[in-house]
Amino acid sequence: MLIKRGQLRVYTLSEDGRDVTIYRLFADDIGILSAACTLDAVTFDVYIDAEEDTEVLLTDASAFRKLSEGNIYVRCFAYELASKRLSDMLWKLQQVLFLSADRRFAIFLLEESEKRKSEVVHLTHEQMARYMGTAREVVTRLIKYFNQEGWTTSGRGYLRIEDCEALRHLAGAY
């Protein structure tokens, strides 16, 4: 998949129906793990939701497999992209397992601000929780704390970063 515009969320589901965001794709990103059948070593189910109006160019998996078998450069590109996505997933897993919620939230806000090239994050508490792999109540508590500290201000559907340096410090010199 080549994302022309919009945003996709790639996630996995637990047996009890909880979902965990693996990564998100934005304009000009290429999604390769959604075609896991093209990579023999990748064997897990993922689901994809459009988070906003999205235009995607889709390549047939069998055509991609045939192309990658006949072109070492395409195969190398596919493996490099899959490696990057897997590395991103391991980083997320490491965050969930070993970092405090406030530190993870600071990292999330800094990354989101960088992706959007804006100090204003337009996401609901539910969306932020889903992207971070935590509960909405945790995000609500963290927003209240960050607002009290003067690091952020928030309103309905948005959160503004007021003190980037404080968030960087909390994130661990991110």
CSV table of N, CA and C in Angstrom, one decimal, residues 87-164:
chain,number,residue,atom,x,y,z
A,87,SER,N,11.2,-3.0,14.1
A,87,SER,CA,11.9,-2.2,15.0
A,87,SER,C,11.0,-1.2,15.8
A,88,ASP,N,10.2,-0.5,15.0
A,88,ASP,CA,9.2,0.4,15.6
A,88,ASP,C,8.3,-0.3,16.6
A,89,MET,N,7.9,-1.5,16.2
A,89,MET,CA,7.0,-2.3,17.1
A,89,MET,C,7.7,-2.7,18.4
A,90,LEU,N,9.0,-3.1,18.3
A,90,LEU,CA,9.7,-3.5,19.4
A,90,LEU,C,10.0,-2.3,20.4
A,91,TRP,N,10.2,-1.1,19.8
A,91,TRP,CA,10.3,0.1,20.6
A,91,TRP,C,9.0,0.4,21.3
A,92,LYS,N,7.9,0.2,20.7
A,92,LYS,CA,6.6,0.4,21.3
A,92,LYS,C,6.4,-0.6,22.5
A,93,LEU,N,6.8,-1.8,22.2
A,93,LEU,CA,6.7,-2.9,23.3
A,93,LEU,C,7.6,-2.5,24.4
A,94,GLN,N,8.8,-2.1,24.2
A,94,GLN,CA,9.7,-1.7,25.2
A,94,GLN,C,9.1,-0.5,26.1
A,95,GLN,N,8.5,0.4,25.4
A,95,GLN,CA,7.9,1.5,26.1
A,95,GLN,C,6.8,1.0,27.1
A,96,VAL,N,5.9,0.2,26.5
A,96,VAL,CA,4.8,-0.3,27.3
A,96,VAL,C,5.3,-1.1,28.5
A,97,LEU,N,6.3,-1.9,28.3
A,97,LEU,CA,6.8,-2.8,29.4
A,97,LEU,C,7.7,-2.1,30.4
A,98,PHE,N,8.5,-1.1,30.0
A,98,PHE,CA,9.5,-0.6,30.9
A,98,PHE,C,9.4,0.9,31.2
A,99,LEU,N,8.6,1.7,30.6
A,99,LEU,CA,8.5,3.1,30.9
A,99,LEU,C,7.3,3.5,31.6
A,100,SER,N,7.4,4.5,32.5
A,100,SER,CA,6.2,4.9,33.2
A,100,SER,C,5.2,5.6,32.3
A,101,ALA,N,4.0,5.7,32.7
A,101,ALA,CA,2.9,6.2,31.8
A,101,ALA,C,3.2,7.7,31.5
A,102,ASP,N,3.7,8.5,32.4
A,102,ASP,CA,3.9,9.9,32.1
A,102,ASP,C,5.1,10.1,31.1
A,103,ARG,N,6.1,9.2,31.3
A,103,ARG,CA,7.2,9.3,30.3
A,103,ARG,C,6.7,8.9,28.9
A,104,ARG,N,5.9,7.8,28.8
A,104,ARG,CA,5.4,7.4,27.5
A,104,ARG,C,4.5,8.4,26.9
A,105,PHE,N,3.7,9.1,27.8
A,105,PHE,CA,2.8,10.1,27.2
A,105,PHE,C,3.6,11.3,26.7
A,106,ALA,N,4.7,11.7,27.4
A,106,ALA,CA,5.6,12.8,26.9
A,106,ALA,C,6.2,12.4,25.6
A,107,ILE,N,6.7,11.2,25.5
A,107,ILE,CA,7.3,10.7,24.2
A,107,ILE,C,6.2,10.7,23.1
A,108,PHE,N,5.0,10.2,23.4
A,108,PHE,CA,3.9,10.2,22.5
A,108,PHE,C,3.6,11.6,22.0
A,109,LEU,N,3.5,12.6,22.9
A,109,LEU,CA,3.1,14.0,22.5
A,109,LEU,C,4.2,14.6,21.6
A,110,LEU,N,5.5,14.3,22.0
A,110,LEU,CA,6.6,14.9,21.2
A,110,LEU,C,6.6,14.2,19.8
A,111,GLU,N,6.4,12.9,19.7
A,111,GLU,CA,6.4,12.3,18.4
A,111,GLU,C,5.2,12.7,17.5
A,112,GLU,N,4.0,12.9,18.2
A,112,GLU,CA,2.8,13.3,17.5
A,112,GLU,C,3.0,14.7,17.0
A,113,SER,N,3.6,15.6,17.8
A,113,SER,CA,3.9,17.0,17.4
A,113,SER,C,4.8,17.0,16.2
A,114,GLU,N,5.8,16.2,16.2
A,114,GLU,CA,6.8,16.1,15.1
A,114,GLU,C,6.1,15.6,13.8
A,115,LYS,N,5.3,14.6,13.9
A,115,LYS,CA,4.6,14.0,12.8
A,115,LYS,C,3.8,15.1,12.1
A,116,ARG,N,3.0,15.8,12.9
A,116,ARG,CA,2.1,16.8,12.5
A,116,ARG,C,2.7,18.2,12.2
A,117,LYS,N,3.9,18.3,12.6
A,117,LYS,CA,4.6,19.6,12.5
A,117,LYS,C,3.8,20.7,13.1
A,118,SER,N,3.3,20.4,14.3
A,118,SER,CA,2.4,21.4,15.0
A,118,SER,C,2.5,21.1,16.5
A,119,GLU,N,2.4,22.1,17.3
A,119,GLU,CA,2.4,21.9,18.8
A,119,GLU,C,1.0,21.6,19.3
A,120,VAL,N,0.0,21.6,18.4
A,120,VAL,CA,-1.3,21.2,18.8
A,120,VAL,C,-1.6,19.8,18.3
A,121,VAL,N,-2.1,19.0,19.2
A,121,VAL,CA,-2.4,17.6,18.8
A,121,VAL,C,-3.9,17.5,18.8
A,122,HIS,N,-4.5,17.2,17.7
A,122,HIS,CA,-6.0,17.1,17.5
A,122,HIS,C,-6.4,15.6,17.6
A,123,LEU,N,-6.5,15.1,18.8
A,123,LEU,CA,-6.9,13.7,19.0
A,123,LEU,C,-7.8,13.7,20.3
A,124,THR,N,-8.7,12.7,20.3
A,124,THR,CA,-9.5,12.5,21.5
A,124,THR,C,-8.6,11.7,22.5
A,125,HIS,N,-9.1,11.7,23.8
A,125,HIS,CA,-8.4,10.9,24.8
A,125,HIS,C,-8.4,9.4,24.4
A,126,GLU,N,-9.5,9.0,23.8
A,126,GLU,CA,-9.7,7.6,23.4
A,126,GLU,C,-8.6,7.3,22.3
A,127,GLN,N,-8.5,8.2,21.3
A,127,GLN,CA,-7.5,7.9,20.3
A,127,GLN,C,-6.1,7.9,20.8
A,128,MET,N,-5.7,8.8,21.7
A,128,MET,CA,-4.4,8.8,22.3
A,128,MET,C,-4.1,7.5,23.1
A,129,ALA,N,-5.1,7.1,23.8
A,129,ALA,CA,-5.0,5.9,24.6
A,129,ALA,C,-4.8,4.7,23.6
A,130,ARG,N,-5.5,4.6,22.6
A,130,ARG,CA,-5.4,3.5,21.6
A,130,ARG,C,-4.0,3.5,21.0
A,131,TYR,N,-3.5,4.7,20.6
A,131,TYR,CA,-2.2,4.8,20.0
A,131,TYR,C,-1.1,4.4,21.0
A,132,MET,N,-1.3,4.7,22.3
A,132,MET,CA,-0.3,4.4,23.3
A,132,MET,C,-0.4,3.0,23.9
A,133,GLY,N,-1.5,2.4,23.6
A,133,GLY,CA,-1.7,1.0,24.2
A,133,GLY,C,-2.0,1.1,25.7
A,134,THR,N,-2.9,2.1,26.1
A,134,THR,CA,-3.3,2.2,27.5
A,134,THR,C,-4.8,2.5,27.5
A,135,ALA,N,-5.3,2.8,28.7
A,135,ALA,CA,-6.7,3.1,28.9
A,135,ALA,C,-7.0,4.6,28.8
A,136,ARG,N,-8.2,4.9,28.4
A,136,ARG,CA,-8.6,6.3,28.2
A,136,ARG,C,-8.4,7.0,29.5
A,137,GLU,N,-8.8,6.4,30.6
A,137,GLU,CA,-8.7,7.0,31.9
A,137,GLU,C,-7.3,7.4,32.3
A,138,VAL,N,-6.3,6.6,31.9
A,138,VAL,CA,-4.9,6.9,32.1
A,138,VAL,C,-4.6,8.2,31.4
A,139,VAL,N,-5.0,8.3,30.1
A,139,VAL,CA,-4.7,9.5,29.3
A,139,VAL,C,-5.3,10.7,29.9
A,140,THR,N,-6.6,10.6,30.4
A,140,THR,CA,-7.3,11.7,31.0
A,140,THR,C,-6.5,12.2,32.2
A,141,ARG,N,-6.1,11.2,33.1
A,141,ARG,CA,-5.3,11.6,34.3
A,141,ARG,C,-4.0,12.3,33.9
A,142,LEU,N,-3.3,11.8,32.9
A,142,LEU,CA,-2.0,12.4,32.5
A,142,LEU,C,-2.2,13.8,31.9
A,143,ILE,N,-3.3,14.0,31.1
A,143,ILE,CA,-3.6,15.3,30.6
A,143,ILE,C,-3.8,16.3,31.7
A,144,LYS,N,-4.6,15.9,32.7
A,144,LYS,CA,-4.8,16.8,33.9
A,144,LYS,C,-3.5,17.1,34.6
A,145,TYR,N,-2.7,16.1,34.8
A,145,TYR,CA,-1.4,16.3,35.4
A,145,TYR,C,-0.5,17.3,34.6
A,146,PHE,N,-0.4,17.0,33.3
A,146,PHE,CA,0.5,17.8,32.4
A,146,PHE,C,-0.1,19.3,32.4
A,147,ASN,N,-1.4,19.4,32.3
A,147,ASN,CA,-2.0,20.8,32.4
A,147,ASN,C,-1.6,21.5,33.7
A,148,GLN,N,-1.7,20.8,34.8
A,148,GLN,CA,-1.4,21.4,36.1
A,148,GLN,C,0.0,21.8,36.2
A,149,GLU,N,0.9,21.1,35.5
A,149,GLU,CA,2.3,21.4,35.5
A,149,GLU,C,2.7,22.6,34.6
A,150,GLY,N,1.7,22.9,33.7
A,150,GLY,CA,1.9,24.0,32.7
A,150,GLY,C,2.6,23.5,31.5
A,151,TRP,N,2.7,22.2,31.3
A,151,TRP,CA,3.4,21.6,30.1
A,151,TRP,C,2.5,21.6,28.9
A,152,THR,N,1.2,21.5,29.2
A,152,THR,CA,0.2,21.5,28.1
A,152,THR,C,-1.0,22.3,28.5
A,153,THR,N,-1.9,22.6,27.6
A,153,THR,CA,-3.2,23.1,27.8
A,153,THR,C,-4.1,22.3,26.9
A,154,SER,N,-5.3,22.1,27.3
A,154,SER,CA,-6.2,21.2,26.5
A,154,SER,C,-7.6,21.8,26.5
A,155,GLY,N,-8.3,21.4,25.5
A,155,GLY,CA,-9.8,21.7,25.3
A,155,GLY,C,-10.4,20.5,24.6
A,156,ARG,N,-11.6,20.7,24.2
A,156,ARG,CA,-12.3,19.6,23.5
A,156,ARG,C,-11.7,19.3,22.2
A,157,GLY,N,-11.1,18.1,22.1
A,157,GLY,CA,-10.5,17.6,20.9
A,157,GLY,C,-9.1,18.0,20.5
A,158,TYR,N,-8.5,18.7,21.5
A,158,TYR,CA,-7.1,19.2,21.2
A,158,TYR,C,-6.3,19.2,22.4
A,159,LEU,N,-5.0,19.2,22.3
A,159,LEU,CA,-4.0,19.4,23.4
A,159,LEU,C,-2.9,20.2,22.8
A,160,ARG,N,-2.5,21.3,23.4
A,160,ARG,CA,-1.4,22.1,23.0
A,160,ARG,C,-0.2,21.9,23.9
A,161,ILE,N,0.9,21.7,23.3
A,161,ILE,CA,2.2,21.6,24.0
A,161,ILE,C,2.6,23.0,24.3
A,162,GLU,N,2.8,23.3,25.6
A,162,GLU,CA,3.2,24.7,26.0
A,162,GLU,C,4.7,24.7,26.4
A,163,ASP,N,5.2,23.6,26.9
A,163,ASP,CA,6.6,23.5,27.3
A,163,ASP,C,7.3,22.3,26.8
A,164,CYS,N,7.8,22.4,25.6
A,164,CYS,CA,8.5,21.3,24.9
A,164,CYS,C,9.7,20.8,25.6
